XYZ file of C-alpha atoms in Angstrom:
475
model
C 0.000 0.000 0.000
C 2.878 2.215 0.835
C 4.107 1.767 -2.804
C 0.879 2.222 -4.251
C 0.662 5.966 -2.359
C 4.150 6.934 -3.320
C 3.563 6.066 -7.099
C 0.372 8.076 -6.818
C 2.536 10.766 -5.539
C 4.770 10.816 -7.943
C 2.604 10.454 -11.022
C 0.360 13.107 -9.747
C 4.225 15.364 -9.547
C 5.370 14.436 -12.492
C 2.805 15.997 -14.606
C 2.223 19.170 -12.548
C 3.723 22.545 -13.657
C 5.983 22.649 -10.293
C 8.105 19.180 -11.478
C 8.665 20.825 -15.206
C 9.707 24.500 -13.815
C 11.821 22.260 -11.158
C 13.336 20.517 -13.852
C 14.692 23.457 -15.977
C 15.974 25.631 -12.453
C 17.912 22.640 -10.913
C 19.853 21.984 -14.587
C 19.888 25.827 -14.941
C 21.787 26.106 -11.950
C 24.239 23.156 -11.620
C 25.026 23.872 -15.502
C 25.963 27.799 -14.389
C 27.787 26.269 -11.133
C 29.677 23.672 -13.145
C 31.155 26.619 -16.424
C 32.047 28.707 -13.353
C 34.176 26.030 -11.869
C 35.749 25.205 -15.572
C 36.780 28.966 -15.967
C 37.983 29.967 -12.250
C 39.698 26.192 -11.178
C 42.363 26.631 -13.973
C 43.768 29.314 -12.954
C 43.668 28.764 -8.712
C 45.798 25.894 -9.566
C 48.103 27.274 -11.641
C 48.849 29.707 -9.278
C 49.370 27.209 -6.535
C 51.521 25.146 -8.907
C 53.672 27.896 -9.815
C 54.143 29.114 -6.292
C 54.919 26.095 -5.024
C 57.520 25.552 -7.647
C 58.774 28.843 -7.031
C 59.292 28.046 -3.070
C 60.344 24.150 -4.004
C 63.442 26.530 -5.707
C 64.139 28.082 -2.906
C 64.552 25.408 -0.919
C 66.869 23.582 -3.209
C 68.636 27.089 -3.303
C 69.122 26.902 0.356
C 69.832 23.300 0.351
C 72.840 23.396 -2.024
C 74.510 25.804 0.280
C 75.026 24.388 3.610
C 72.876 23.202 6.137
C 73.302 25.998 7.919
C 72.012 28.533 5.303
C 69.159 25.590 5.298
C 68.365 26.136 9.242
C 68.735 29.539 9.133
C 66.332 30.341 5.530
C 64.148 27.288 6.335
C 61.989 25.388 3.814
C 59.985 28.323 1.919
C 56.424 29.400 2.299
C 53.555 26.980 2.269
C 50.645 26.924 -0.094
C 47.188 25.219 0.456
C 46.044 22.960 -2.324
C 43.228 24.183 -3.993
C 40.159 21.624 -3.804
C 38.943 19.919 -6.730
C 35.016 19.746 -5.565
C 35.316 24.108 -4.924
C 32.241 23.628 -7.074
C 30.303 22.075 -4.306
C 30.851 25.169 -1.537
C 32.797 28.074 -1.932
C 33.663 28.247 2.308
C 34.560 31.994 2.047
C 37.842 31.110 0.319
C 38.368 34.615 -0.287
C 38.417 35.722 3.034
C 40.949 32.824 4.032
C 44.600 33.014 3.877
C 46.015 30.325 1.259
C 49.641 30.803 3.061
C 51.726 30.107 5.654
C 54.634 32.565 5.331
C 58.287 31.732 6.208
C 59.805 34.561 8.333
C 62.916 36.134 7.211
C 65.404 35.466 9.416
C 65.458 38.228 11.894
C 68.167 40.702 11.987
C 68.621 42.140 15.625
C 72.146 44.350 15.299
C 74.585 45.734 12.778
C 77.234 48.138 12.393
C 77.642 51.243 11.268
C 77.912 49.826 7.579
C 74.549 47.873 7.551
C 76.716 44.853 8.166
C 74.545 42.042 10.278
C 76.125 41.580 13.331
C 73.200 38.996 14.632
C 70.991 37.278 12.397
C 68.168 34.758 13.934
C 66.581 32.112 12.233
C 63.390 31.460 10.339
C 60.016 31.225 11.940
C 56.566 30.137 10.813
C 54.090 33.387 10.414
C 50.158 32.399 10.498
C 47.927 34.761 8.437
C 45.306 35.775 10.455
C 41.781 34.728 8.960
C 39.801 37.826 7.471
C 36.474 35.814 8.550
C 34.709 36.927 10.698
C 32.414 35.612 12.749
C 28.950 36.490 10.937
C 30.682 34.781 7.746
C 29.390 31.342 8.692
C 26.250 31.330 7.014
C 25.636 30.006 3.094
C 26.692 32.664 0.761
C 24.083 33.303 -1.343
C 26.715 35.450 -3.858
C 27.921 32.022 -5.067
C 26.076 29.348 -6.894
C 27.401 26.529 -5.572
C 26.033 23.541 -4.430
C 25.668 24.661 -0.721
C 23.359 27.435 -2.113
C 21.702 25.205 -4.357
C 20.336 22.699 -1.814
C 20.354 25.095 1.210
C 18.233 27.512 -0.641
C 16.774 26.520 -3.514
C 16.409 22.800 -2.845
C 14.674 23.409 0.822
C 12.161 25.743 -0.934
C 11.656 23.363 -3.742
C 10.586 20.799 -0.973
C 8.008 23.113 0.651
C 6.395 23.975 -2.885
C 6.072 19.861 -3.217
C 4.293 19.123 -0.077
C 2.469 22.397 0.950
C -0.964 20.978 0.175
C 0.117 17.333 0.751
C -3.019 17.121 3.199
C -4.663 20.398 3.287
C -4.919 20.276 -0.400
C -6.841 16.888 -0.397
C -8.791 17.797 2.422
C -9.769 20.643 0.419
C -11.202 18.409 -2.689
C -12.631 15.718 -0.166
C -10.150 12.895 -1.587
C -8.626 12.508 2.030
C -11.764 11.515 3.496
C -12.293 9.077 0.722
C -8.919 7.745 1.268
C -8.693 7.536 5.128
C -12.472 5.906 4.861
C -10.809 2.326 3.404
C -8.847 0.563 6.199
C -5.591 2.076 5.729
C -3.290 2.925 8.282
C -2.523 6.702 8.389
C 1.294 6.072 9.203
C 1.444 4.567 5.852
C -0.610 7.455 4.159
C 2.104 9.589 5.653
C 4.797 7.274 4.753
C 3.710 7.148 1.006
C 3.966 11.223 1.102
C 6.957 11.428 2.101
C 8.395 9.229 0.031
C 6.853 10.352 -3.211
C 7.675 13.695 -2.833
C 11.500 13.170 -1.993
C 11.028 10.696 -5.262
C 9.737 13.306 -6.951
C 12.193 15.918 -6.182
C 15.458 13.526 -5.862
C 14.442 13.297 -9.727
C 15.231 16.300 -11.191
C 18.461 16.617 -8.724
C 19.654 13.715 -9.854
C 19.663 14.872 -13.106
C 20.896 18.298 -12.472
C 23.825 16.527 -10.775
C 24.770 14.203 -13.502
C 24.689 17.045 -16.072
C 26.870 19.284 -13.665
C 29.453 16.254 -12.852
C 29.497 15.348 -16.642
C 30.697 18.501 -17.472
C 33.014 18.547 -15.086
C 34.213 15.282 -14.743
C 35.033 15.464 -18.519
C 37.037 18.171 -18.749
C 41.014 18.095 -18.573
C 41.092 21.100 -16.406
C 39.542 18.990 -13.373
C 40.409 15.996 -11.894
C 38.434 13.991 -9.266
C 40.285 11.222 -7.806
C 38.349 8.264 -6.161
C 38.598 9.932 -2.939
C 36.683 13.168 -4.398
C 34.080 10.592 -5.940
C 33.563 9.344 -2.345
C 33.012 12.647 -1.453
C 30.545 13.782 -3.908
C 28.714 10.616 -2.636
C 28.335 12.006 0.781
C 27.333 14.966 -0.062
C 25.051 13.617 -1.946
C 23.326 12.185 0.422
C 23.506 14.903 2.738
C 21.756 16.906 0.281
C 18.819 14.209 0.338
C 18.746 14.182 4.134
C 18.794 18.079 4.094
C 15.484 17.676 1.371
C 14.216 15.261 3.594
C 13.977 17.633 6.738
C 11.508 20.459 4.491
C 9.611 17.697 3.526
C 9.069 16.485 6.736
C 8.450 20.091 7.384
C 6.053 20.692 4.654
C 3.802 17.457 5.473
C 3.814 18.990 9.297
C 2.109 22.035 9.000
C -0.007 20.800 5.877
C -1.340 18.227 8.457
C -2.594 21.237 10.569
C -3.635 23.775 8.245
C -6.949 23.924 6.891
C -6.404 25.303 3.854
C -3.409 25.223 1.225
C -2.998 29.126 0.900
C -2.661 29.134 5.098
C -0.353 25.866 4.822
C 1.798 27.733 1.864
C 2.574 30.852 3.751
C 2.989 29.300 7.392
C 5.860 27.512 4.921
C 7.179 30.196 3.351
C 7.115 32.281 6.705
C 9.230 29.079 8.340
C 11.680 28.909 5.619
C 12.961 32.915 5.892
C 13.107 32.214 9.088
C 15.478 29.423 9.791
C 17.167 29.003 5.808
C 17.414 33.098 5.398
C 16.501 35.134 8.678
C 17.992 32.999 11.609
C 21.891 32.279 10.329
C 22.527 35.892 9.955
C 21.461 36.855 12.853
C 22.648 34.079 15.223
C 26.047 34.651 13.528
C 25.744 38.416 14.174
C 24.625 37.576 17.796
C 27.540 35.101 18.753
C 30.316 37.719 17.015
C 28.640 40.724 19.743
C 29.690 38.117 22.627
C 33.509 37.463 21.116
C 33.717 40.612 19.236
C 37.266 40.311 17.014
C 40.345 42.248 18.020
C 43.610 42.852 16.601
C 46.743 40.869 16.905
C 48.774 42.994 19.042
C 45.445 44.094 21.469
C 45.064 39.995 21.734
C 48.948 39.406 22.937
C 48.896 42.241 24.976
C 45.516 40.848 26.989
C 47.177 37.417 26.708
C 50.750 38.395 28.279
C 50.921 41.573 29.871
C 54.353 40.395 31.019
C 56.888 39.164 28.958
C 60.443 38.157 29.752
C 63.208 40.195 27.895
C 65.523 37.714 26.009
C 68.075 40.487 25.307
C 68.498 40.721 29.167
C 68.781 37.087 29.637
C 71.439 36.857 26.774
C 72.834 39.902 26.863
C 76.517 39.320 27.711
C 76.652 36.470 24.996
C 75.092 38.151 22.056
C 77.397 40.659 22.103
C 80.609 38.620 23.000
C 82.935 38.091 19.883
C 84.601 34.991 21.298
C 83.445 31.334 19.298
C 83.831 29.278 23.138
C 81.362 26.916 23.343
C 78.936 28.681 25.862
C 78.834 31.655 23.968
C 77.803 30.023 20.324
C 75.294 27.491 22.668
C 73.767 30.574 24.086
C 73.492 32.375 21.080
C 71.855 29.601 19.528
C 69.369 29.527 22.806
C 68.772 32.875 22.224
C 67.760 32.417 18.684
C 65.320 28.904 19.172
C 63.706 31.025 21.857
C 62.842 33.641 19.857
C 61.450 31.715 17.176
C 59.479 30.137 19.813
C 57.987 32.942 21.235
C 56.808 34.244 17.761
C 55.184 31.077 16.664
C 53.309 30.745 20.136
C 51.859 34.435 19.417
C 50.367 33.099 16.177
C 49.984 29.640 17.635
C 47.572 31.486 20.534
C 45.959 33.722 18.178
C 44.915 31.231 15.663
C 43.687 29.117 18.678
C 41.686 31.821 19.436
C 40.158 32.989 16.562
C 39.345 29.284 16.063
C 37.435 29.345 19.420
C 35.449 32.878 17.989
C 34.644 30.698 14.854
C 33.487 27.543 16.099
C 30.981 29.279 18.982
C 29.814 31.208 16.629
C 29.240 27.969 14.090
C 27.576 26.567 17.580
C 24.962 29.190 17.266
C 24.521 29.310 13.934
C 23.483 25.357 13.307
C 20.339 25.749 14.921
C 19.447 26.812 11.405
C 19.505 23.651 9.393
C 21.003 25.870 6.352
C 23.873 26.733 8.435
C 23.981 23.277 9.439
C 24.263 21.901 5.908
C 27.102 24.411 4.787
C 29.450 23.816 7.351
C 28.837 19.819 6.428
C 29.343 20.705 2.651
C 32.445 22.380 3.476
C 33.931 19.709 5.621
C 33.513 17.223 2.413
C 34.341 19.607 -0.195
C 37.549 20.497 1.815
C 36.937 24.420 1.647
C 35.680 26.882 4.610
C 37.214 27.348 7.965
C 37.770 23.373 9.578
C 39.788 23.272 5.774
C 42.239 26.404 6.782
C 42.677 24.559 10.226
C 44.023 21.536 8.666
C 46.012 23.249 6.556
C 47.820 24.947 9.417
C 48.092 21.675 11.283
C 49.853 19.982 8.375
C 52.257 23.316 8.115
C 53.114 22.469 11.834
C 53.933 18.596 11.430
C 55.615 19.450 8.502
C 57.684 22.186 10.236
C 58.557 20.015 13.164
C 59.413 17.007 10.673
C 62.091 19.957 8.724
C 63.717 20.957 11.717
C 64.203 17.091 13.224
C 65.985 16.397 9.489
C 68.300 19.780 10.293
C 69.330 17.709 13.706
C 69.476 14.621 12.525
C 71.771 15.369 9.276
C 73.506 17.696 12.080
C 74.017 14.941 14.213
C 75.744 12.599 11.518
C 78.762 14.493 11.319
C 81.082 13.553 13.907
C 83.034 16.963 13.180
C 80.035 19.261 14.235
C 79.707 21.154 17.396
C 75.593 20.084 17.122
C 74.920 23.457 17.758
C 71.628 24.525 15.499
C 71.679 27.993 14.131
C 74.921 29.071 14.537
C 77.247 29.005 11.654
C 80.340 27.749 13.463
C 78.428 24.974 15.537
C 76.759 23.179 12.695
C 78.089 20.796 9.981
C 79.634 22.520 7.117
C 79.279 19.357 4.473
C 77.055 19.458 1.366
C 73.567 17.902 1.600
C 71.802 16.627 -1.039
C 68.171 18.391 -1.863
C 66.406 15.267 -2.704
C 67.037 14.429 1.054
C 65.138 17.099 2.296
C 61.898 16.186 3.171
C 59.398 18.208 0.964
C 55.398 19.390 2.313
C 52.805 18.008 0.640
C 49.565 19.189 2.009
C 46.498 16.660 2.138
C 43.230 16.312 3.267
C 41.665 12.793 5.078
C 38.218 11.755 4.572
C 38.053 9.628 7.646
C 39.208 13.151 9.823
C 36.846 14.839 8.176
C 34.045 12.416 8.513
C 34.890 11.819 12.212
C 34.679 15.755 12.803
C 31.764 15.616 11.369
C 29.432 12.973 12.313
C 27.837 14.882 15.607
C 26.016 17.433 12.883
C 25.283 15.086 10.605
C 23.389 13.670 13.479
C 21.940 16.279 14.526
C 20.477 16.933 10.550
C 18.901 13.606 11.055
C 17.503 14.480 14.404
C 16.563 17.107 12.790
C 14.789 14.655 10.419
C 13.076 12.125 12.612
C 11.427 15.208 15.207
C 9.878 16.247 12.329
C 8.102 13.196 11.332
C 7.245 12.434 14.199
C 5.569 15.355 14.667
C 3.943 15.051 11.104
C 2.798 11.597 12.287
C 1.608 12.651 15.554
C -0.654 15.132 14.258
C -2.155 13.605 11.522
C -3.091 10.433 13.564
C -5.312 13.305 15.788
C -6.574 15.460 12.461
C -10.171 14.696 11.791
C -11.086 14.975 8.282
């Protein structure tokens, strides 16, 4: 019987004005979505290729010197890898940083002729993120697939089950129905199901037009991982439609009439897909309002320890005895310390300003659904995170080669960052351990499995509720 409903349902959709006008919007929009990603992905990865040849230079530069000149220049800047599915949700790229700068070495005295009398060593320099904390909503400036399901998709679902039940009740065929001994779960059931048939239809097809364009071209290249991807999303997209169903049969069980059942809907759907995430997000950045770098180190440490005091009588000593060149080289790793724990603690905190005001956000399930989107299409905020953590393994993997390759020359002092207490023998570049930055699908899926339960909690309230009150609506 359920069967027998749901192909009702979707016969009765599939020749109704709504499926056609469906139809042409959905393949309207993924086409658009996919010709923007063929023009615009070209070009963010040949900019990433070529600057990460141009730093992969540098470090072979560097390497063909000394190791010194290695430990002391470091390996070059880092670049994030642009993501192949960028079509799927733009995460506020923009407003990210897409580097992780190399410091200089630091130059703290020369003479009178601009000669360096002390020169530090490299350091790691975090971008601060331009986002703020009201940029965690969909952006509605970019069709991409996060706007297509979180907007367009939701809506699409309401306009398929608005009059569901009020809309029958209206032309007497619920009564008619409900009089033969069928149970009114699997009325409801049979709803539900035909219209997220009848809409998964013309999605479907939208998709496979937008991935075979895509997919075909030689300017993109999915992987199997990507494909995995795309599945999940996928199917977050379908649990996302499901909720608005669920939604629409609700209220269409309680209204009366389809007009009143329509615009309770519509009313709903600015609220929590349009309304609600700009305002939560606007809400939660009052409470952790942003500041600047040097306001935030100043609340942090209002106290700091003065390494020129503390190494004063060494830095400027001109003897090469071994306490001298170890304290210099003290004075130097602490330094680079210091400034890496200032970005370290700032990053850590404008990740704390992001994710409470993500917290507040999801109760919108459109909020909800981008941040999932993101986490699968490797973009937004959680991406620039693990970017930064594989720029810090990587870092701490570079300077354990320096030591080690230190270490194997019996004829070194072992003293890092100091010119005279390091090995002076040739190293080959190949040995040098290179950064390769990557993304993990089981990470990202572990991250995010507490919201994608919550979408299907989401999910299940809702029908309950639809069932709930249709088993008391008299007809």
């Amino acid at each position: 019987m359920i069967w027998h409903i749901t192909k009702r349902e979707i016969y009765d959709n599939l020749n109704s004005l709504r499926f056609a006008l469906t139809t042409v919007l959905l393949i309207a929009l993924m086409v658009t979505n996919a010709v923007r990603h063929l023009r615009e992905h070209p070009q963010r990865v040949q900019e990433y290729q070529g600057a990460v040849i141009e730093s992969l230079n540098r470090l072979t530069a560097h390497a063909d010197g000394s190791l010194y000149k290695l430990a002391q220049y470091g390996p070059g800047n880092f670049y994030k890898k642009p993501s192949p599915l960028h079509f799927c949700a733009n995460g506020g790229e923009s407003l990210l940083p897409d580097t992780v700068k190399v410091g200089k070495p630091p130059v703290f005295a020369t003479d009178s002729d601009d000669n360096v009398l002390l020169e530090g060593i490299w350091s790691l320099s975090y971008p601060d993120a331009n986002l703020q904390n009201k940029n965690v909503g969909p952006d509605v400036s970019q069709v991409d697939w996060a706007f297509i399901i979180g907007y367009v998709l939701s809506l699409i679902a309401l306009l398929f089950t608005f009059d569901a039940f009020s809309g029958e009740r209206e032309r007497g065929t619920l009564r008619l129905m409900l009089a033969n001994s069928v149970p009114r779960h699997t009325v409801l059931i049979g709803k539900f199901l035909g219209a997220l048939l009848s809409i998964s239809i013309p999605f479907i097809l939208a998709v496979l037009m937008n991935l075979l364009l895509i997919s075909t071209a030689n300017a993109v290249h999915l992987t199997t991982e990507a494909w995995g991807r795309l599945g999940i999303i996928f199917f977050l997209a379908l649990l996302y439609t499901s909720l608005f169903v669920a939604l629409g049969l609700l209220i269409s069980t309680r209204a009366q009439r389809s007009a009143v059942s329509l615009m309770i809907l519509l009313l709903t759907w600015v609220t929590f897909v349009v309304f609600m995430p700009s305002t939560l997000a606007s809400i939660a950045s009052g409470f952790s309002p942003a500041v600047s770098f040097d306001e935030f180190w100043k609340q942090r440490n209002p106290v700091q320890e003065n390494l020129w005091d503390k190494y004063e009588k060494w830095l400027w000593s001109s003897k090469l005895d071994d306490d001298t060149l170890r304290a210099k080289s003290e004075f130097y790793t602490e330094h680079v310390e210091r400034e890496e724990r200032r970005h370290e603690e700032r990053l850590k905190y404008r990740t704390s300003q992001v994710h409470r005001a993500h917290a507040i956000a999801s109760i919108s399930p459109a909020t909800l659904l981008q941040h999932l989107i993101e986490a699968f299409a490797g973009t937004g905020f959680e991406r620039h995170l693990q970017f930064a953590g594989n720029v810090q393994r990587y870092a701490h993997q570079f300077r354990e080669f320096i030591v080690d390759t230190d270490r194997g020359d019996p004829e070194s002092l072992h003293i890092i960052g100091i010119r005279e207490g390091m090995s002076q023998q040739s190293i080959n570049s190949k040995s040098v351990p290179r950064f390769e930055d990557t993304l993990s699908l089981s990470q990202d899926f572990n991250a995010a499995a507490m919201e994608i339960l919550l979408l299907a909690l989401f999910v299940v309230v809702l029908l309950s509720g639809a069932y709930l009150a249709f088993v008391r609506v008299e007809v």
